[in-house]
């Protein structure tokens, strides 16, 4: 099956700092999503981005499908950004989304 | 829309007991997924349905696990008999074909088997 690798595994920031999270995948994809899991366990969809660039407030994401990676940018981080960020991809097996191991982000005030 | 609704939110049960987790997907969504999250294995897909039909159950760990979707608005995941290693958070998620492939998760069912 498709492999998904996220980096870094852990990231600690001061409030106001910027960060970049990376997701590498091993095969062509027709679906890529970024999720945030908050400290209460809720999984929130951030972006559906199989290719191109999208922005939503302080967050933006870019996927370069031909080079098999995606980046999630967080600017002016806030303590509420803390949690785990997951990248999930769908390869040739239609409907099946495979998750990476996540990046644990901690933002200190 | 109410989102994906799961019940129970928390369950503590004794080893050997039957556990039934329930899910109501978002109305109109034709895909339903069951995921399990543990510290060791992360988020794993157990099974998914399309139009109430199981499509891929290769992630179901063993025969003790079974899932059904009797209609478009309801699904169950059953563990019988339960074991301590089944302790995890079980997520249900749904997606509509026309919704840009965005998948929406429920809040999860936190299962502890003692």
mmCIF file of C-alpha atoms in Angstrom:
data_model
loop_
_atom_site.group_PDB
_atom_site.id
_atom_site.type_symbol
_atom_site.label_atom_id
_atom_site.label_comp_id
_atom_site.label_asym_id
_atom_site.label_seq_id
_atom_site.Cartn_x
_atom_site.Cartn_y
_atom_site.Cartn_z
ATOM 1 C CA UNK A 1 0.000 0.000 0.000
ATOM 2 C CA UNK A 2 0.904 3.649 -0.171
ATOM 3 C CA UNK A 3 3.390 4.923 2.415
ATOM 4 C CA UNK A 4 2.998 8.292 4.132
ATOM 5 C CA UNK A 5 5.813 9.935 6.073
ATOM 6 C CA UNK A 6 5.441 13.117 8.071
ATOM 7 C CA UNK A 7 8.126 15.340 9.468
ATOM 8 C CA UNK A 8 9.099 16.518 11.945
ATOM 9 C CA UNK A 9 7.556 14.080 14.441
ATOM 10 C CA UNK A 10 7.547 16.753 17.149
ATOM 11 C CA UNK A 11 7.671 20.523 17.046
ATOM 12 C CA UNK A 12 7.751 23.012 19.899
ATOM 13 C CA UNK A 13 7.145 26.695 19.204
ATOM 14 C CA UNK A 14 6.683 29.973 20.986
ATOM 15 C CA UNK A 15 3.455 31.771 20.265
ATOM 16 C CA UNK A 16 3.810 33.948 17.186
ATOM 17 C CA UNK A 17 6.341 31.736 15.423
ATOM 18 C CA UNK A 18 5.844 30.249 11.968
ATOM 19 C CA UNK A 19 6.240 26.587 11.060
ATOM 20 C CA UNK A 20 6.226 24.183 8.128
ATOM 21 C CA UNK A 21 5.065 20.591 8.336
ATOM 22 C CA UNK A 22 5.891 18.131 5.588
ATOM 23 C CA UNK A 23 4.167 15.049 4.196
ATOM 24 C CA UNK A 24 5.891 12.703 1.736
ATOM 25 C CA UNK A 25 4.009 9.919 -0.009
ATOM 26 C CA UNK A 26 5.189 6.981 -2.029
ATOM 27 C CA UNK A 27 2.785 6.874 -4.974
ATOM 28 C CA UNK A 28 0.448 8.962 -7.081
ATOM 29 C CA UNK A 29 -2.559 10.204 -5.160
ATOM 30 C CA UNK A 30 -5.979 11.466 -6.097
ATOM 31 C CA UNK A 31 -6.844 12.694 -2.620
ATOM 32 C CA UNK A 32 -4.750 14.349 0.071
ATOM 33 C CA UNK A 33 -6.088 15.916 3.228
ATOM 34 C CA UNK A 34 -4.603 17.618 6.261
ATOM 35 C CA UNK A 35 -6.247 17.157 9.649
ATOM 36 C CA UNK A 36 -5.758 18.673 13.073
ATOM 37 C CA UNK A 37 -6.431 16.545 16.138
ATOM 38 C CA UNK A 38 -6.949 18.836 19.103
ATOM 39 C CA UNK A 39 -6.048 17.930 22.689
ATOM 40 C CA UNK A 40 -9.608 16.632 23.206
ATOM 41 C CA UNK A 41 -9.169 14.099 20.420
ATOM 42 C CA UNK A 42 -11.349 15.719 17.780
ATOM 43 C CA UNK A 43 -10.162 15.305 14.194
ATOM 44 C CA UNK A 44 -10.853 18.401 12.141
ATOM 45 C CA UNK A 45 -10.355 18.581 8.415
ATOM 46 C CA UNK A 46 -8.112 21.514 7.474
ATOM 47 C CA UNK A 47 -7.590 21.122 3.736
ATOM 48 C CA UNK A 48 -8.517 18.881 0.867
ATOM 49 C CA UNK A 49 -5.530 19.467 -1.406
ATOM 50 C CA UNK A 50 -4.488 16.764 -3.907
ATOM 51 C CA UNK A 51 -2.569 19.450 -5.814
ATOM 52 C CA UNK A 52 -1.963 23.179 -5.801
ATOM 53 C CA UNK A 53 -2.115 25.702 -2.995
ATOM 54 C CA UNK A 54 -4.872 26.742 -0.626
ATOM 55 C CA UNK A 55 -5.071 29.225 2.199
ATOM 56 C CA UNK A 56 -7.408 29.516 5.153
ATOM 57 C CA UNK A 57 -6.536 32.324 7.533
ATOM 58 C CA UNK A 58 -3.164 31.677 9.158
ATOM 59 C CA UNK A 59 -2.931 28.226 7.590
ATOM 60 C CA UNK A 60 -1.974 27.373 4.059
ATOM 61 C CA UNK A 61 -1.060 24.175 2.245
ATOM 62 C CA UNK A 62 0.750 23.264 -0.928
ATOM 63 C CA UNK A 63 0.872 19.899 -2.661
ATOM 64 C CA UNK A 64 3.342 19.120 -5.434
ATOM 65 C CA UNK A 65 1.839 15.900 -6.694
ATOM 66 C CA UNK A 66 4.559 15.250 -9.289
ATOM 67 C CA UNK A 67 7.191 15.278 -6.535
ATOM 68 C CA UNK A 68 4.971 13.459 -4.041
ATOM 69 C CA UNK A 69 4.953 15.844 -1.138
ATOM 70 C CA UNK A 70 2.717 18.314 0.609
ATOM 71 C CA UNK A 71 3.490 21.139 3.009
ATOM 72 C CA UNK A 72 1.337 22.715 5.700
ATOM 73 C CA UNK A 73 2.285 26.228 6.789
ATOM 74 C CA UNK A 74 1.192 27.712 10.088
ATOM 75 C CA UNK A 75 1.902 31.400 10.532
ATOM 76 C CA UNK A 76 1.764 33.425 13.751
ATOM 77 C CA UNK A 77 1.078 30.288 15.750
ATOM 78 C CA UNK A 78 -1.275 30.367 18.739
ATOM 79 C CA UNK A 79 -1.604 28.041 21.710
ATOM 80 C CA UNK A 80 -4.853 26.750 20.228
ATOM 81 C CA UNK A 81 -2.856 25.382 17.284
ATOM 82 C CA UNK A 82 -1.390 22.740 19.595
ATOM 83 C CA UNK A 83 -2.255 19.159 18.828
ATOM 84 C CA UNK A 84 -1.386 16.564 16.233
ATOM 85 C CA UNK A 85 -1.388 17.303 12.518
ATOM 86 C CA UNK A 86 -2.075 14.403 10.199
ATOM 87 C CA UNK A 87 -1.620 14.066 6.503
ATOM 88 C CA UNK A 88 -3.829 11.453 4.830
ATOM 89 C CA UNK A 89 -3.640 10.277 1.245
ATOM 90 C CA UNK A 90 -5.685 8.138 -1.074
ATOM 91 C CA UNK A 91 -3.790 6.264 -3.746
ATOM 92 C CA UNK A 92 -5.092 3.913 -6.350
ATOM 93 C CA UNK A 93 -7.398 2.096 -3.885
ATOM 94 C CA UNK A 94 -10.429 4.283 -4.292
ATOM 95 C CA UNK A 95 -12.032 5.417 -1.049
ATOM 96 C CA UNK A 96 -9.275 4.276 1.282
ATOM 97 C CA UNK A 97 -7.429 7.087 3.057
ATOM 98 C CA UNK A 98 -4.062 6.212 4.621
ATOM 99 C CA UNK A 99 -2.802 8.374 7.474
ATOM 100 C CA UNK A 100 0.725 9.381 8.329
ATOM 101 C CA UNK A 101 1.978 9.099 11.892
ATOM 102 C CA UNK A 102 1.412 12.780 12.535
ATOM 103 C CA UNK A 103 3.381 15.791 13.763
ATOM 104 C CA UNK A 104 2.864 16.714 17.407
ATOM 105 C CA UNK A 105 2.833 20.500 17.691
ATOM 106 C CA UNK A 106 3.114 22.282 21.015
ATOM 107 C CA UNK A 107 2.777 26.062 21.089
ATOM 108 C CA UNK A 108 3.850 27.761 24.301
ATOM 109 C CA UNK A 109 2.505 31.161 25.357
ATOM 110 C CA UNK B 1 -25.820 19.593 9.765
ATOM 111 C CA UNK B 2 -25.198 17.656 12.979
ATOM 112 C CA UNK B 3 -22.008 16.021 11.724
ATOM 113 C CA UNK B 4 -21.040 12.392 12.248
ATOM 114 C CA UNK B 5 -22.538 11.130 15.493
ATOM 115 C CA UNK B 6 -20.982 8.310 17.468
ATOM 116 C CA UNK B 7 -22.069 6.512 20.605
ATOM 117 C CA UNK B 8 -21.085 5.759 23.230
ATOM 118 C CA UNK B 9 -18.428 8.426 23.724
ATOM 119 C CA UNK B 10 -16.761 6.416 26.467
ATOM 120 C CA UNK B 11 -17.054 2.773 27.424
ATOM 121 C CA UNK B 12 -15.276 0.697 30.020
ATOM 122 C CA UNK B 13 -15.961 -3.018 29.836
ATOM 123 C CA UNK B 14 -14.569 -6.245 31.150
ATOM 124 C CA UNK B 15 -12.606 -8.647 29.030
ATOM 125 C CA UNK B 16 -14.864 -11.133 27.303
ATOM 126 C CA UNK B 17 -17.853 -8.809 27.068
ATOM 127 C CA UNK B 18 -19.463 -7.786 23.814
ATOM 128 C CA UNK B 19 -18.985 -4.181 22.738
ATOM 129 C CA UNK B 20 -21.143 -2.387 20.175
ATOM 130 C CA UNK B 21 -20.168 0.999 18.809
ATOM 131 C CA UNK B 22 -22.644 3.003 16.777
ATOM 132 C CA UNK B 23 -22.375 5.620 14.081
ATOM 133 C CA UNK B 24 -24.725 7.921 12.231
ATOM 134 C CA UNK B 25 -23.039 9.443 9.179
ATOM 135 C CA UNK B 26 -23.770 12.845 7.718
ATOM 136 C CA UNK B 27 -27.011 12.742 5.761
ATOM 137 C CA UNK B 28 -26.406 12.229 2.053
ATOM 138 C CA UNK B 29 -22.913 10.823 2.443
ATOM 139 C CA UNK B 30 -22.413 7.518 0.649
ATOM 140 C CA UNK B 31 -19.076 6.479 2.160
ATOM 141 C CA UNK B 32 -18.642 5.401 5.762
ATOM 142 C CA UNK B 33 -15.335 4.516 7.413
ATOM 143 C CA UNK B 34 -14.350 2.953 10.718
ATOM 144 C CA UNK B 35 -10.885 3.855 12.022
ATOM 145 C CA UNK B 36 -9.051 2.832 15.172
ATOM 146 C CA UNK B 37 -6.440 5.011 16.863
ATOM 147 C CA UNK B 38 -3.795 3.754 19.274
ATOM 148 C CA UNK B 39 -0.490 5.169 20.404
ATOM 149 C CA UNK B 40 1.407 2.246 18.921
ATOM 150 C CA UNK B 41 -0.288 1.973 15.528
ATOM 151 C CA UNK B 42 -1.672 5.440 14.919
ATOM 152 C CA UNK B 43 -4.842 5.762 12.845
ATOM 153 C CA UNK B 44 -5.778 2.534 11.063
ATOM 154 C CA UNK B 45 -8.645 1.977 8.666
ATOM 155 C CA UNK B 46 -10.651 -1.040 9.781
ATOM 156 C CA UNK B 47 -13.403 -1.151 7.160
ATOM 157 C CA UNK B 48 -15.282 1.112 4.801
ATOM 158 C CA UNK B 49 -18.683 0.989 3.148
ATOM 159 C CA UNK B 50 -19.991 2.524 -0.048
ATOM 160 C CA UNK B 51 -23.761 2.761 -0.374
ATOM 161 C CA UNK B 52 -24.110 0.451 2.645
ATOM 162 C CA UNK B 53 -21.967 -2.271 1.066
ATOM 163 C CA UNK B 54 -18.651 -3.257 2.702
ATOM 164 C CA UNK B 55 -15.888 -2.548 0.178
ATOM 165 C CA UNK B 56 -12.667 -3.225 2.057
ATOM 166 C CA UNK B 57 -12.495 -4.974 5.418
ATOM 167 C CA UNK B 58 -8.833 -5.940 5.188
ATOM 168 C CA UNK B 59 -8.068 -3.797 8.208
ATOM 169 C CA UNK B 60 -10.385 -5.675 10.537
ATOM 170 C CA UNK B 61 -7.953 -7.268 12.969
ATOM 171 C CA UNK B 62 -9.648 -10.637 13.445
ATOM 172 C CA UNK B 63 -12.920 -12.501 13.539
ATOM 173 C CA UNK B 64 -13.838 -10.942 16.848
ATOM 174 C CA UNK B 65 -14.544 -7.728 14.947
ATOM 175 C CA UNK B 66 -17.580 -7.270 12.733
ATOM 176 C CA UNK B 67 -19.247 -4.251 11.140
ATOM 177 C CA UNK B 68 -22.628 -3.717 9.577
ATOM 178 C CA UNK B 69 -24.440 -0.952 7.783
ATOM 179 C CA UNK B 70 -28.108 -1.906 7.556
ATOM 180 C CA UNK B 71 -29.116 1.437 6.050
ATOM 181 C CA UNK B 72 -27.644 4.739 4.891
ATOM 182 C CA UNK B 73 -27.972 6.390 8.287
ATOM 183 C CA UNK B 74 -26.598 3.796 10.662
ATOM 184 C CA UNK B 75 -23.582 1.558 11.165
ATOM 185 C CA UNK B 76 -22.268 -0.609 13.995
ATOM 186 C CA UNK B 77 -18.872 -1.976 14.892
ATOM 187 C CA UNK B 78 -19.025 -4.971 17.185
ATOM 188 C CA UNK B 79 -16.268 -6.653 19.166
ATOM 189 C CA UNK B 80 -17.079 -10.046 20.640
ATOM 190 C CA UNK B 81 -15.401 -11.111 22.844
ATOM 191 C CA UNK B 82 -13.448 -7.983 23.769
ATOM 192 C CA UNK B 83 -9.823 -8.114 24.928
ATOM 193 C CA UNK B 84 -7.612 -5.528 26.684
ATOM 194 C CA UNK B 85 -5.618 -4.990 23.461
ATOM 195 C CA UNK B 86 -8.803 -3.675 21.836
ATOM 196 C CA UNK B 87 -8.596 -0.596 24.036
ATOM 197 C CA UNK B 88 -8.410 2.367 21.673
ATOM 198 C CA UNK B 89 -10.359 5.264 20.258
ATOM 199 C CA UNK B 90 -12.676 4.150 17.467
ATOM 200 C CA UNK B 91 -13.611 6.810 14.938
ATOM 201 C CA UNK B 92 -16.384 6.753 12.420
ATOM 202 C CA UNK B 93 -16.146 9.046 9.407
ATOM 203 C CA UNK B 94 -18.197 9.762 6.334
ATOM 204 C CA UNK B 95 -17.780 11.344 2.937
ATOM 205 C CA UNK B 96 -20.019 12.262 0.078
ATOM 206 C CA UNK B 97 -19.064 11.636 -3.510
ATOM 207 C CA UNK B 98 -19.870 15.160 -4.479
ATOM 208 C CA UNK B 99 -18.329 16.923 -1.483
ATOM 209 C CA UNK B 100 -14.817 17.289 -2.841
ATOM 210 C CA UNK B 101 -13.718 14.041 -1.216
ATOM 211 C CA UNK B 102 -13.532 15.749 2.162
ATOM 212 C CA UNK B 103 -13.902 13.234 4.962
ATOM 213 C CA UNK B 104 -15.589 14.196 8.232
ATOM 214 C CA UNK B 105 -14.910 12.455 11.509
ATOM 215 C CA UNK B 106 -17.099 11.840 14.516
ATOM 216 C CA UNK B 107 -15.800 12.620 17.982
ATOM 217 C CA UNK B 108 -14.781 9.025 18.573
ATOM 218 C CA UNK B 109 -15.683 6.273 21.005
ATOM 219 C CA UNK B 110 -13.080 5.799 23.724
ATOM 220 C CA UNK B 111 -13.013 2.094 24.607
ATOM 221 C CA UNK B 112 -11.224 0.631 27.597
ATOM 222 C CA UNK B 113 -11.265 -3.132 28.122
ATOM 223 C CA UNK B 114 -10.088 -4.209 31.577
#
